[in-house]
mmCIF file of C-alpha atoms in Angstrom:
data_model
loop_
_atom_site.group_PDB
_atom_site.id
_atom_site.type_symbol
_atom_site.label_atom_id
_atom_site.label_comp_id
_atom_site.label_asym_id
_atom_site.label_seq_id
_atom_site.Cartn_x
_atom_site.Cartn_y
_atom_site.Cartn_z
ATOM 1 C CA UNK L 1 15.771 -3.488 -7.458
ATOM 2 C CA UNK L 2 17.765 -0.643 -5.441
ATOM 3 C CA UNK L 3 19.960 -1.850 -2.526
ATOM 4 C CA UNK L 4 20.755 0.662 0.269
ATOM 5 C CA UNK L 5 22.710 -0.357 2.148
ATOM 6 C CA UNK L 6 23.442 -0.369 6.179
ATOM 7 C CA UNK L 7 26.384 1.937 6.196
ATOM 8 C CA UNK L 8 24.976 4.555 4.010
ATOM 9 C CA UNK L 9 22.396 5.362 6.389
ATOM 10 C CA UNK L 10 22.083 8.885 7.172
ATOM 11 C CA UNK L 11 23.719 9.411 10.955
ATOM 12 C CA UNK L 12 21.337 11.429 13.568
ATOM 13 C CA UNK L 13 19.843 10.909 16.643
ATOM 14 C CA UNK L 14 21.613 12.735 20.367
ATOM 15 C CA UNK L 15 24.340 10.560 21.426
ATOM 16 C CA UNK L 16 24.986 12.294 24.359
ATOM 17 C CA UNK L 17 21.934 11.550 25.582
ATOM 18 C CA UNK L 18 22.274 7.837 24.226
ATOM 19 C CA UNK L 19 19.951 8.477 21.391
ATOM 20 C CA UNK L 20 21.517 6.702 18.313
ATOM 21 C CA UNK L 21 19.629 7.046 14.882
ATOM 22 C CA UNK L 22 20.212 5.714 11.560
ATOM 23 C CA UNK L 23 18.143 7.074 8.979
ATOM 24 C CA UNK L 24 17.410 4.976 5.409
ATOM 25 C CA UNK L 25 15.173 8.043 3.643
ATOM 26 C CA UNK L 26 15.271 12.088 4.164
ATOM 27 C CA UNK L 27 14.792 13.140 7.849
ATOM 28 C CA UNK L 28 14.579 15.850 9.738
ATOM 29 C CA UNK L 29 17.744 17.767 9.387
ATOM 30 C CA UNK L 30 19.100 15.588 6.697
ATOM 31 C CA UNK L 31 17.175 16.742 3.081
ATOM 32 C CA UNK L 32 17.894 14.286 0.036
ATOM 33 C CA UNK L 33 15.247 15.570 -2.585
ATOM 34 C CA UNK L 34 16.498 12.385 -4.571
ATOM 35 C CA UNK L 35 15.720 9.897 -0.879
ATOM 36 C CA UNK L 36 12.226 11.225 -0.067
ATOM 37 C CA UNK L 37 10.008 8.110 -0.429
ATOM 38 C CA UNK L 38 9.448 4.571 -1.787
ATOM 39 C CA UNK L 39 6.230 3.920 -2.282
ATOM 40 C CA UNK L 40 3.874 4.816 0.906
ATOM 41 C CA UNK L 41 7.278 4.618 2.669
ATOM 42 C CA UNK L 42 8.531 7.941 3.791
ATOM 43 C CA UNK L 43 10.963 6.863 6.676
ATOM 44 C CA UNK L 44 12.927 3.610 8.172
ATOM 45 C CA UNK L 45 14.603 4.612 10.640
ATOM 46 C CA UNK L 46 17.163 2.439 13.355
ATOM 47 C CA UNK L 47 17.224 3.829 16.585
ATOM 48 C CA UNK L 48 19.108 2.518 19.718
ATOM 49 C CA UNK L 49 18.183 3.936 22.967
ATOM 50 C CA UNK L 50 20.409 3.075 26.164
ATOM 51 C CA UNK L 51 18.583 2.510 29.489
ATOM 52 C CA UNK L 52 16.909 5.608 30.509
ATOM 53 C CA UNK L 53 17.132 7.208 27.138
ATOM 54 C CA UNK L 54 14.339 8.294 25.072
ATOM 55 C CA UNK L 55 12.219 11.116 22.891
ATOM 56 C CA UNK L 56 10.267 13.374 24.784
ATOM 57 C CA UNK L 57 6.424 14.401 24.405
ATOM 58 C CA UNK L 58 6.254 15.308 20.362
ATOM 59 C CA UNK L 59 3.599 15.891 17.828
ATOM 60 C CA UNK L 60 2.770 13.488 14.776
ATOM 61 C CA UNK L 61 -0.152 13.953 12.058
ATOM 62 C CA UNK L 62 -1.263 12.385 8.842
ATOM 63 C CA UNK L 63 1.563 10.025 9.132
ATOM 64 C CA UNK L 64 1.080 5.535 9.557
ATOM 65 C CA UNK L 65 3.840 4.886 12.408
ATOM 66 C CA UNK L 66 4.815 1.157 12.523
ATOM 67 C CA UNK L 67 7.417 0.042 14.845
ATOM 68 C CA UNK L 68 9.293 -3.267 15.344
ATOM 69 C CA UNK L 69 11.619 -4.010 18.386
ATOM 70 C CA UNK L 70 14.695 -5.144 17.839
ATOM 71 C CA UNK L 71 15.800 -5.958 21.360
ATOM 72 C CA UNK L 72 14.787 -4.571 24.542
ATOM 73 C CA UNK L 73 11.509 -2.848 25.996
ATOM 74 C CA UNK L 74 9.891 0.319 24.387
ATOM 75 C CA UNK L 75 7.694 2.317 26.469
ATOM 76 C CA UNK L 76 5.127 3.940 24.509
ATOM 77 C CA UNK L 77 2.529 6.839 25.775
ATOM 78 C CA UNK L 78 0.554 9.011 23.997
ATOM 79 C CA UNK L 79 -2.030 12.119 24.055
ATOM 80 C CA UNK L 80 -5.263 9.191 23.247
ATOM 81 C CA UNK L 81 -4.408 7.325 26.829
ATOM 82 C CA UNK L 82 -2.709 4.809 25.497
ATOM 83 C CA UNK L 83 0.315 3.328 27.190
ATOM 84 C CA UNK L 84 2.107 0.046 26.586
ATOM 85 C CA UNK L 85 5.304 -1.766 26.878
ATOM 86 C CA UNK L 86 6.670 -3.275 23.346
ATOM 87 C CA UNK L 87 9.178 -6.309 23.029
ATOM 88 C CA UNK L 88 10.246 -8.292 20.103
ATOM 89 C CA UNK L 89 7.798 -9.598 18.443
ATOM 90 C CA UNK L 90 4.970 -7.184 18.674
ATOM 91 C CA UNK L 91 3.993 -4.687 16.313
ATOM 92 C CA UNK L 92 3.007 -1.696 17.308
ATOM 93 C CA UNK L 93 0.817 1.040 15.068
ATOM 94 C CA UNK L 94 0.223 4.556 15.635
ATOM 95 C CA UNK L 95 -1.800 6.278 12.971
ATOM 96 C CA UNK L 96 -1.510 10.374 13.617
ATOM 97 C CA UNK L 97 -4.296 11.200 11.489
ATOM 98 C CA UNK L 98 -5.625 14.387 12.361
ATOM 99 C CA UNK L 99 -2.550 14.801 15.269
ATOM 100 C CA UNK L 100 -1.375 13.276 18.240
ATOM 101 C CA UNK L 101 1.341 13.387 20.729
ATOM 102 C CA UNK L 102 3.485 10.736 21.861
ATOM 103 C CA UNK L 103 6.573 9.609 24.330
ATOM 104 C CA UNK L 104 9.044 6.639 23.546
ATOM 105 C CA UNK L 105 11.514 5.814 26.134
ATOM 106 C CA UNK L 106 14.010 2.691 27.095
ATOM 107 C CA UNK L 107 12.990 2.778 30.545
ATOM 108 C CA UNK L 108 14.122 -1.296 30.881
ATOM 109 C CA UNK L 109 17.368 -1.769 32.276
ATOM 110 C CA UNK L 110 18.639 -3.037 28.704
ATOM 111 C CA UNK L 111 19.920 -1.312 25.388
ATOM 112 C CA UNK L 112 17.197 -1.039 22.783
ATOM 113 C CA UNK L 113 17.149 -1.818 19.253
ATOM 114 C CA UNK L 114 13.691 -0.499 16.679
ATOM 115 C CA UNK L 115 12.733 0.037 13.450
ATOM 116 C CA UNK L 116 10.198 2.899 12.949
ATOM 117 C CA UNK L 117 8.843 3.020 9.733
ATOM 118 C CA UNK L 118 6.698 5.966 8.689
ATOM 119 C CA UNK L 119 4.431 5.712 5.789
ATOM 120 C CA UNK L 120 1.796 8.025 3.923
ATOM 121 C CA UNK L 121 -1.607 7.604 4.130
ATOM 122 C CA UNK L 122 -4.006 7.494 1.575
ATOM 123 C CA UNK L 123 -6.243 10.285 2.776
ATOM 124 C CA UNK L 124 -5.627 13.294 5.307
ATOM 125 C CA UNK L 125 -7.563 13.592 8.273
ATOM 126 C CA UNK L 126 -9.257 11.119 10.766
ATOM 127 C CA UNK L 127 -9.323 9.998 14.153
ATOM 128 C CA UNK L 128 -6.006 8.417 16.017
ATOM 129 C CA UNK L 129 -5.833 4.866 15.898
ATOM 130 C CA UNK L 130 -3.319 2.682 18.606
ATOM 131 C CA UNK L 131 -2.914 -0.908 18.827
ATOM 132 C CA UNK L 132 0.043 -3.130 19.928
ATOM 133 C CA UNK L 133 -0.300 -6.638 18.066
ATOM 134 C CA UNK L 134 1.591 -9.115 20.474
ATOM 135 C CA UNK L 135 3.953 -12.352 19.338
ATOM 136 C CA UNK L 136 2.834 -12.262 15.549
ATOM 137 C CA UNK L 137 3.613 -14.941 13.574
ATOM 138 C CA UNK L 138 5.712 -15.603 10.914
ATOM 139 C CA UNK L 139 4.416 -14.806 7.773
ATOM 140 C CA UNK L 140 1.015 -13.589 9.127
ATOM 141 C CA UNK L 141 0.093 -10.393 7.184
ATOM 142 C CA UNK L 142 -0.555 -7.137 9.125
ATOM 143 C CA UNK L 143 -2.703 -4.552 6.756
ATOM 144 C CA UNK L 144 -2.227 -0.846 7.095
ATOM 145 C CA UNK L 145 -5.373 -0.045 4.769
ATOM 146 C CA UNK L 146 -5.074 3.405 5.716
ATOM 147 C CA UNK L 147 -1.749 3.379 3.384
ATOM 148 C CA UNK L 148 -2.722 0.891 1.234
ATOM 149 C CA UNK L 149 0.254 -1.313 2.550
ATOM 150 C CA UNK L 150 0.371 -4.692 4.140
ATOM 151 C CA UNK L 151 3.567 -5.851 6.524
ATOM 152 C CA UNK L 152 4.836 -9.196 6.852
ATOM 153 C CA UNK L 153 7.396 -10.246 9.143
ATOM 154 C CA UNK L 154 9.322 -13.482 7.899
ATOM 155 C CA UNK L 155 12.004 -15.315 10.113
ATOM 156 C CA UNK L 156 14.582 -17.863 7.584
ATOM 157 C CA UNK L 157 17.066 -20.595 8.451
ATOM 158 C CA UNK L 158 19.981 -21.089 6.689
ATOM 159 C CA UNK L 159 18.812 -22.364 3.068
ATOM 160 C CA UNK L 160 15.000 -21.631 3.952
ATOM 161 C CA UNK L 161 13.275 -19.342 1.145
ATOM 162 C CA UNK L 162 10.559 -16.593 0.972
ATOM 163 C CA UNK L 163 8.353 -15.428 -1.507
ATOM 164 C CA UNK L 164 8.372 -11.564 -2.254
ATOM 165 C CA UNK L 165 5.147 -10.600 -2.408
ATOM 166 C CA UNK L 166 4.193 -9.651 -6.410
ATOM 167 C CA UNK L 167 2.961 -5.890 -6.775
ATOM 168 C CA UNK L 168 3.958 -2.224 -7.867
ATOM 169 C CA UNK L 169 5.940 -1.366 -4.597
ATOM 170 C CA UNK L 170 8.319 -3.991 -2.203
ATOM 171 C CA UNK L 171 10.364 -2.900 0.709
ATOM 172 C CA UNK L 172 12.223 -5.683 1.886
ATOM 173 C CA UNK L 173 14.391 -4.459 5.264
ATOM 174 C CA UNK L 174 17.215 -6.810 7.177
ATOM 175 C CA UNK L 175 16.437 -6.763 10.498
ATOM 176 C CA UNK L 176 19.371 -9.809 11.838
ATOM 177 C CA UNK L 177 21.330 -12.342 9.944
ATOM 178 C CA UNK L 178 21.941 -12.690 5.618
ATOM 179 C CA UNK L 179 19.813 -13.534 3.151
ATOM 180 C CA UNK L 180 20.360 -13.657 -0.674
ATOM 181 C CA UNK L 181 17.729 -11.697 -3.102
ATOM 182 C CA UNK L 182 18.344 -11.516 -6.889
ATOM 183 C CA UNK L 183 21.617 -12.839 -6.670
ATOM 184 C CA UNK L 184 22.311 -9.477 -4.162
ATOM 185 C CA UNK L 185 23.547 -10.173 -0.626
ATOM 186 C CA UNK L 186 21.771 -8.123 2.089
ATOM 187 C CA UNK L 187 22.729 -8.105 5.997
ATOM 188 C CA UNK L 188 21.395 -6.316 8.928
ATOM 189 C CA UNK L 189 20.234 -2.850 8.364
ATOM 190 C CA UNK L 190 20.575 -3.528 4.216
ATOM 191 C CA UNK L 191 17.390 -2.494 2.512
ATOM 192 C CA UNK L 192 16.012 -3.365 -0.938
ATOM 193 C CA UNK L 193 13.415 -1.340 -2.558
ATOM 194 C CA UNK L 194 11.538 -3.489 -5.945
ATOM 195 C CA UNK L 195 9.331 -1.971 -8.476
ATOM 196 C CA UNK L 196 6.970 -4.470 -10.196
ATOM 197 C CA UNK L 197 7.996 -7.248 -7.753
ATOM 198 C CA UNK L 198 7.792 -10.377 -9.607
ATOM 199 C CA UNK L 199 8.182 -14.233 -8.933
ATOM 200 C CA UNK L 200 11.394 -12.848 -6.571
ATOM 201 C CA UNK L 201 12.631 -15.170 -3.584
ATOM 202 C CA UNK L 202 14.450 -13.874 -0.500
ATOM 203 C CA UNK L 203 17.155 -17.324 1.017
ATOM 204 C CA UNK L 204 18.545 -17.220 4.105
ATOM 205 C CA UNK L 205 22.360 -17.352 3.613
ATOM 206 C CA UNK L 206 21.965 -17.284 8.040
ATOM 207 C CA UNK L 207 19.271 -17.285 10.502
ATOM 208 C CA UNK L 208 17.469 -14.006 9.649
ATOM 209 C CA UNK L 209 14.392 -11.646 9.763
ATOM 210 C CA UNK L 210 12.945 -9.358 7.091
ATOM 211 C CA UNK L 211 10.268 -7.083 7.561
ATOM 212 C CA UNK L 212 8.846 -7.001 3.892
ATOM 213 C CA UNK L 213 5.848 -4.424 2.952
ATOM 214 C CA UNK L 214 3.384 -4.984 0.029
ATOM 215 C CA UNK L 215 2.177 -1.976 -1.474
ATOM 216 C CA UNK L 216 -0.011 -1.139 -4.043
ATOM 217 C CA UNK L 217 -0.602 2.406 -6.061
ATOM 218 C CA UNK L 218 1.422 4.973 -4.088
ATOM 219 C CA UNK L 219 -0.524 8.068 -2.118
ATOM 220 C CA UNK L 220 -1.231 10.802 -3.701
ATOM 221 C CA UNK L 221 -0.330 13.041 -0.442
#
């Protein structure tokens, strides 16, 4: 098991323009040949966005985009049509495939929190896929077969346990409050990456929220 944790998070983002981004893998600018990937995941990023703030029209391909919202309203549009607004709670998929363009903004009137979380898919290619699963419940799997990789979101109180799902590949991210794994304390924004996950059980030492992904062989792209 490999923590990472919150503070060594690789600063981006545009701050001036109230863009905040805190980056858990290689990214853009930032090249760590040793930080490329775990598993099908190739990025977990943090970004804030104040009220008005957001990334223009930009192009995506062969690349599984899941995002989770913190707090606050995402705007999402994109080059299929599509256009929805995402609050906590809902997951929201965009798979590239082939290419596609999107916008994200903050156009609410409040700060926002999300985790986008980029993984690899098992084949190149395809047609873009959108969907926007509303007020998913705790514990209820969300499959990302085109990656091989399965999400579940589980909420803890204090003293409450969670299985870690067995398998080659576990990504267990802190999205609020403490929870104890292995012994290993892990807060908000602390990340734990397990190989050969095994009989392993997440407590909450607060009130928290993981987003945990199950994945199997990694991609071979």
């Amino acid at each position: 098991m490999d923590i990472r944790r919150a503070g060594e998070r690789y600063r981006g983002g545009d701050p001036a323009t109230g863009i905040a981004s805190r980056h858990a893998f290689s990214f853009g600018s930032h090249y760590d040949p040793d930080n490329l990937r775990f598993g099908a995941v190739l990025a977990c990023n943090e970004e804030r966005l104040a009220p008005g703030a957001g990334f223009d029209e930009h192009p995506h391909s062969h690349t599984e985009i899941v995002t989770w919202v913190v707090e606050g309203e995402l705007t999402h549009r994109d080059s299929t049509g599509h256009e929805s607004v995402v609050r906590h709670g809902d997951v929201q998929r965009l798979s590239s495939a082939g290419g596609v363009r999107h916008v994200e903004r903050n156009d609410g009137p409040e700060p926002l929190t999300f985790i986008q979380m980029w993984l690899a898919p098992l084949r190149p290619g395809g047609d873009p896929f959108y969907e926007v699963v509303h007020g998913i419940a705790d514990s209820t799997p969300y499959a990302v077969p085109e990656a091989g990789a399965i999400l579940h979101v589980r909420r803890l109180g204090a003293g409450e346990r969670t299985a870690v799902p067995d398998g080659p590949y576990a990504y267990v991210h802190v999205v609020r409050g403490a929870v104890r794994l292995d012994g290993e304390e892990l807060g908000a924004g602390d990340a734990a990456r397990i190989t050969d996950a095994k009989g392993l059980e997440a407590e909450g030492v607060t009130e928290a929220e993981l987003l945990v992904w199950e994945m199997g062989q990694r991609p071979t792209v």
